[in-house]
Coordinates of C-alpha atoms in Angstrom, one line a residue:
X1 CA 0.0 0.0 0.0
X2 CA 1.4 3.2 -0.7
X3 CA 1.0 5.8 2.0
X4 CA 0.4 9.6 1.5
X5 CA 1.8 12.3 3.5
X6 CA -0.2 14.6 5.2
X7 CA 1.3 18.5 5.8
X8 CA 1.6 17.8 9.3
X9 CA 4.3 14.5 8.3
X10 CA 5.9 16.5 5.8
X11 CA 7.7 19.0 8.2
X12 CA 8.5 16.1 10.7
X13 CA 10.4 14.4 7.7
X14 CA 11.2 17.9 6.8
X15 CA 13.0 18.3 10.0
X16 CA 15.0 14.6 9.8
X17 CA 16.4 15.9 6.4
X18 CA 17.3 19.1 7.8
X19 CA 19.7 17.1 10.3
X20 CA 20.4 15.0 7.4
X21 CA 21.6 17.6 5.4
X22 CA 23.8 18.9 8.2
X23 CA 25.4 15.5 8.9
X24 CA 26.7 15.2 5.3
X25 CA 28.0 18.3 5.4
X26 CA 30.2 17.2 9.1
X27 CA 31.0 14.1 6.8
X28 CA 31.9 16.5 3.7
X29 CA 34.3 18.8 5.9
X30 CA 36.6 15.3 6.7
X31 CA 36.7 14.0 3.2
X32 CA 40.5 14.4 2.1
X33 CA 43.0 12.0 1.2
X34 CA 44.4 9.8 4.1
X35 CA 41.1 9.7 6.2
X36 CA 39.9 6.0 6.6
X37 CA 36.1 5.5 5.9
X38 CA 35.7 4.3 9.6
X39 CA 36.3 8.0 11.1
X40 CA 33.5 9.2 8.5
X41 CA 31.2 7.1 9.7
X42 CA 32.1 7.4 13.2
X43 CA 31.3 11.1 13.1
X44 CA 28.5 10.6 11.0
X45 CA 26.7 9.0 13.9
X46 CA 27.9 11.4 16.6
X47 CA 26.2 14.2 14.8
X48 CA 23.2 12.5 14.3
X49 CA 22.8 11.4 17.6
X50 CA 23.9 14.8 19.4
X51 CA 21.2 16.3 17.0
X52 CA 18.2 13.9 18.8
X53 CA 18.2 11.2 15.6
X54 CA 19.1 7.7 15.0
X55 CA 21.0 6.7 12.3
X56 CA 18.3 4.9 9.7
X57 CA 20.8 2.1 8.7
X58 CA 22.8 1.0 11.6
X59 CA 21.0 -2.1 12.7
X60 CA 18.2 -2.1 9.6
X61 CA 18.3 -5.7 8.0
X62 CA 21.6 -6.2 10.7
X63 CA 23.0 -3.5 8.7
X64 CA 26.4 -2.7 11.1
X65 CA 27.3 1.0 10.6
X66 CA 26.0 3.9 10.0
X67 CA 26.7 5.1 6.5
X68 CA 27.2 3.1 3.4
X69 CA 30.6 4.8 1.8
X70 CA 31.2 2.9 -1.5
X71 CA 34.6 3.8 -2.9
X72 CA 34.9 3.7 -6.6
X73 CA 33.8 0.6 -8.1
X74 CA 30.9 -0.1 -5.6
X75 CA 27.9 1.6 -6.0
X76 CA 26.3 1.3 -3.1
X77 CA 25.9 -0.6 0.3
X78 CA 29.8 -0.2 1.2
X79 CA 31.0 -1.3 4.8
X80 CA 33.5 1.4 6.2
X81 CA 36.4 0.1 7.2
X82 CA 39.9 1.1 7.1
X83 CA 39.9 1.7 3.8
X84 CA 42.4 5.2 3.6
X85 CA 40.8 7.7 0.7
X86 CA 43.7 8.6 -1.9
X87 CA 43.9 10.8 -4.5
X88 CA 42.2 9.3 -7.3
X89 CA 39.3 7.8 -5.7
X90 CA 35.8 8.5 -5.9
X91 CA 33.8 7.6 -2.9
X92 CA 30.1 7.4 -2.4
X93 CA 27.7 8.6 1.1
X94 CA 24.7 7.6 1.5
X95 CA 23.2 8.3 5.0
X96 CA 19.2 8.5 6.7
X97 CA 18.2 10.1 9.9
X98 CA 15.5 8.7 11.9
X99 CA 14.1 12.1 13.7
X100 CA 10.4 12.5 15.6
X101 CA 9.4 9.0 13.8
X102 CA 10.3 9.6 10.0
X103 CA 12.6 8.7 8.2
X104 CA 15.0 10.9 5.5
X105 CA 17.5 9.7 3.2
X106 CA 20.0 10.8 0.4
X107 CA 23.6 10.5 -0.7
X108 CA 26.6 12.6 -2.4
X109 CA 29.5 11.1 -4.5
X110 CA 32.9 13.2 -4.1
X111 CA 36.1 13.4 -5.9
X112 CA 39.2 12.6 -4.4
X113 CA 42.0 14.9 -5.3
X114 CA 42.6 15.0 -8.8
X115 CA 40.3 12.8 -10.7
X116 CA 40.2 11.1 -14.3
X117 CA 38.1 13.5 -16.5
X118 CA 35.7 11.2 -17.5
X119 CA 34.8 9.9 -13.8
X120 CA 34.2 13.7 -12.9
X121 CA 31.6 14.0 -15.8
X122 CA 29.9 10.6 -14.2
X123 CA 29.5 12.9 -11.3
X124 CA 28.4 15.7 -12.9
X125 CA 26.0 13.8 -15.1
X126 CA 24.9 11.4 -12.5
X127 CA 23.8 14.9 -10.2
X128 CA 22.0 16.1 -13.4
X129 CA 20.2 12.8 -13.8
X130 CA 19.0 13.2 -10.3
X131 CA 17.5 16.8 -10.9
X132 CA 16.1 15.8 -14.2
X133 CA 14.2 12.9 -12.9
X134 CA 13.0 15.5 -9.7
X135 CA 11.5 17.9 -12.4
X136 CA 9.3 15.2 -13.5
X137 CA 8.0 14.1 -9.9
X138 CA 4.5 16.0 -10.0
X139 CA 1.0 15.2 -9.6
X140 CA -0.7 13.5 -12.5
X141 CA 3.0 12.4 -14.0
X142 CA 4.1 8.4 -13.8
X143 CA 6.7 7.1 -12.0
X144 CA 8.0 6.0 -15.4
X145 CA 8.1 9.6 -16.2
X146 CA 11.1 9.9 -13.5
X147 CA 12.8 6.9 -14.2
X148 CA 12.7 7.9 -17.9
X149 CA 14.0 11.6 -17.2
X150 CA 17.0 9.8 -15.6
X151 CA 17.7 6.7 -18.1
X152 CA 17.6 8.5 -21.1
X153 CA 19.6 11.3 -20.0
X154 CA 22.8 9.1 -18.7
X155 CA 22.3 6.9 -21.6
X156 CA 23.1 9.3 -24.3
X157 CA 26.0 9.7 -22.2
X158 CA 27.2 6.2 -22.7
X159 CA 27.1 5.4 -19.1
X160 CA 25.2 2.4 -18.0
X161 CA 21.7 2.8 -15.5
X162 CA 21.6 0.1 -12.6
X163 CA 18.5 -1.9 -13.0
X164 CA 18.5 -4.0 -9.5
X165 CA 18.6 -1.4 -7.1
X166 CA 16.3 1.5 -7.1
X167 CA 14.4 4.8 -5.3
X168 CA 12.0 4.4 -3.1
X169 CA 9.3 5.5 -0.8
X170 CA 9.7 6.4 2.5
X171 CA 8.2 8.0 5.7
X172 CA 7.4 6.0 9.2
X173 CA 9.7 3.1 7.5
X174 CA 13.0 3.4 6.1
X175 CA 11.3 2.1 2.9
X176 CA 8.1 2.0 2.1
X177 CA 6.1 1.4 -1.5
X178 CA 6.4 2.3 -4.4
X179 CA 10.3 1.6 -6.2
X180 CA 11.3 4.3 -7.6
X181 CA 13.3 3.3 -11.1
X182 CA 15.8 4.9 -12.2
X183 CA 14.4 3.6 -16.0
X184 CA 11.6 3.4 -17.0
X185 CA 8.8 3.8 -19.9
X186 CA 7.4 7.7 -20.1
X187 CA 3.3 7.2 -19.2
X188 CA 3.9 4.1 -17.3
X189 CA 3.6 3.3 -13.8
X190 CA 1.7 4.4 -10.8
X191 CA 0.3 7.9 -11.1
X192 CA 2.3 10.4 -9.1
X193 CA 0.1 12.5 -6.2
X194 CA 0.6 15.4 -4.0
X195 CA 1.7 13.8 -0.7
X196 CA 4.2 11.0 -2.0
X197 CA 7.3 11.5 -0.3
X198 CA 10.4 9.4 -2.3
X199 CA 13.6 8.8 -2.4
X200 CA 15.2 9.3 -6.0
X201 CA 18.7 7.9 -6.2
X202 CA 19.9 7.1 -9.7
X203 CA 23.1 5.2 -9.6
X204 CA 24.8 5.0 -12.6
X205 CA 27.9 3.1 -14.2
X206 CA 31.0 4.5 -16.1
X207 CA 30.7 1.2 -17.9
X208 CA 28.1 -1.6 -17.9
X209 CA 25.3 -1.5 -15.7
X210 CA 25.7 -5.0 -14.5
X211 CA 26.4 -5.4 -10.4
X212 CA 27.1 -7.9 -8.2
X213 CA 26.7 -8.3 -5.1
X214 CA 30.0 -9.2 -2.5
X215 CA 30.3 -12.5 -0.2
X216 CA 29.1 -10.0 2.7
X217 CA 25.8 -9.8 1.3
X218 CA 25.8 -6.0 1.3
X219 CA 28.2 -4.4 -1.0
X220 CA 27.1 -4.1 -4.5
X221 CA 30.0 -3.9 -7.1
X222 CA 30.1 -2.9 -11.0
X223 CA 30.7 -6.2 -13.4
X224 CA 33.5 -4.5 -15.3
X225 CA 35.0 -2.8 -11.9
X226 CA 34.7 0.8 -13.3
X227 CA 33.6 3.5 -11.1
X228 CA 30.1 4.3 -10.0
X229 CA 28.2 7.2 -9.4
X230 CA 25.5 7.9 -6.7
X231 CA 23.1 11.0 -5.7
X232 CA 20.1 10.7 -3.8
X233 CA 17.2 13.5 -2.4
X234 CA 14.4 13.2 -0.5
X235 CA 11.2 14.2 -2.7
X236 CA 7.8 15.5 -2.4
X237 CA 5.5 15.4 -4.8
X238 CA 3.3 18.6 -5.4
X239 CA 0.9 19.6 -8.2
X240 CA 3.4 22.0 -9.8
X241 CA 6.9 21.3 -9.0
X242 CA 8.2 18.9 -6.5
X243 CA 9.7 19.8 -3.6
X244 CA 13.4 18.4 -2.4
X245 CA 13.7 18.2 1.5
X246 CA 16.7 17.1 1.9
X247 CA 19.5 19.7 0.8
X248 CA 23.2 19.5 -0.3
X249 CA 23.9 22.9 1.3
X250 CA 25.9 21.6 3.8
X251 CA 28.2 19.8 1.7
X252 CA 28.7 22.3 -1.1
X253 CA 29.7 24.8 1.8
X254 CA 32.1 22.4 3.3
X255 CA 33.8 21.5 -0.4
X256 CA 34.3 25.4 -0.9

């Protein structure tokens, strides 16, 4: 069953992305080469939880940490470790806050010192895909509509769409119905109404856009090992134009 937001939700989960938003940007102030992925997530949590939250992952399906930080070749579900961030490297956050009984989530890809030109156009044209496929997140659109936006887009691009792994709903639960595709048919799919709070995440693949999944039974890999891109926002949908409640503030004013 898919469940519809009333005004009166929408600010609560408004207010879990707001703290959301602020513990990327703690995360995006210690992203620099030499810094292990452990001491990300480690402050990652602190914030959250000196802000009144819980983090949304630690624990969910015996997830262990807080964060998923994918360096690289994995695209999403990445255990933080020891694993020291050197120049070169692209590395993936994705983080949700569990504040007043919602739920928010998104996630940020950052460059690592100097980067390959092409991986820092997968970036760039991953975080386009994500705005494109936002625009099209209004009442009376389709959720093929968004997943559309986003495929075609990378496509032309020569970059490959993941096809196991997808958006979301969300709210009381962590995830809730419908999947969100990041591909999709324009004028298919459920109709879109004012009130649907979602999680749009395209994650998309210098190369093929076959995964596969590690012997821990989390982390999620590209076939062909080539680097993956991941952004992610929290989404209203409104009549007119939908509304993004998460916010990558933080983190743009931490990169500067």
């Amino acid at each position: 069953m898919v469940v519809y937001k009333t005004e009166e939700e929408i600010e609560l989960i408004r207010a879990s992305a707001k703290v959301l938003a602020q513990a990327h940007g703690e995360v995006a102030s210690l992203i620099k080469e030499g810094v292990t992925t452990r001491e990300l997530d480690k402050r990652a949590e602190e914030f959250i939880r000196d802000n009144g939250g819980q983090p949304s992952f630690k624990g969910y399906n015996d997830f262990p940490f807080s964060l998923c930080i994918s360096p690289n070749s994995v695209v999403v579900h990445g255990f933080p470790s020891d694993y020291t961030l050197k120049g070169g490297d692209i590395v993936s956050i994705d983080c949700g806050v569990f504040l007043n009984g919602y739920h928010s989530d998104s996630a940020y890809t950052y460059p690592i010192g100097e980067v390959e030109p092409e991986v820092l156009n997968l970036l760039a044209h991953t975080k386009q895909s994500l705005y494109l496929g936002i625009e099209q997140a209004v009442a009376g659109n389709r959720m093929g509509d968004v997943g559309y936006a986003i495929q075609s887009f990378v496509e032309k691009q020569g970059y490959g769409v993941v096809r196991e792994l997808v958006g979301h709903g969300l709210g009381k639960k962590l995830h809730e119905r419908p999947e969100v595709p990041n591909y999709g048919k324009r004028g298919s799919g459920l109709k879109l109404q004012t009130g649907l709070v979602i999680a749009i995440e395209p994650m998309v693949n210098l190369g093929v856009k076959h995964i596969v999944q590690e012997k821990d039974g989390w982390t999620i890999r590209t076939k062909d090992k080539k680097p993956s891109a991941h952004f992610e926002h929290t989404v209203v949908v409104r009549k007119d134009k939908a509304e993004i409640l998460t916010s990558f503030e933080y983190i743009e004013k931490a990169l500067q």
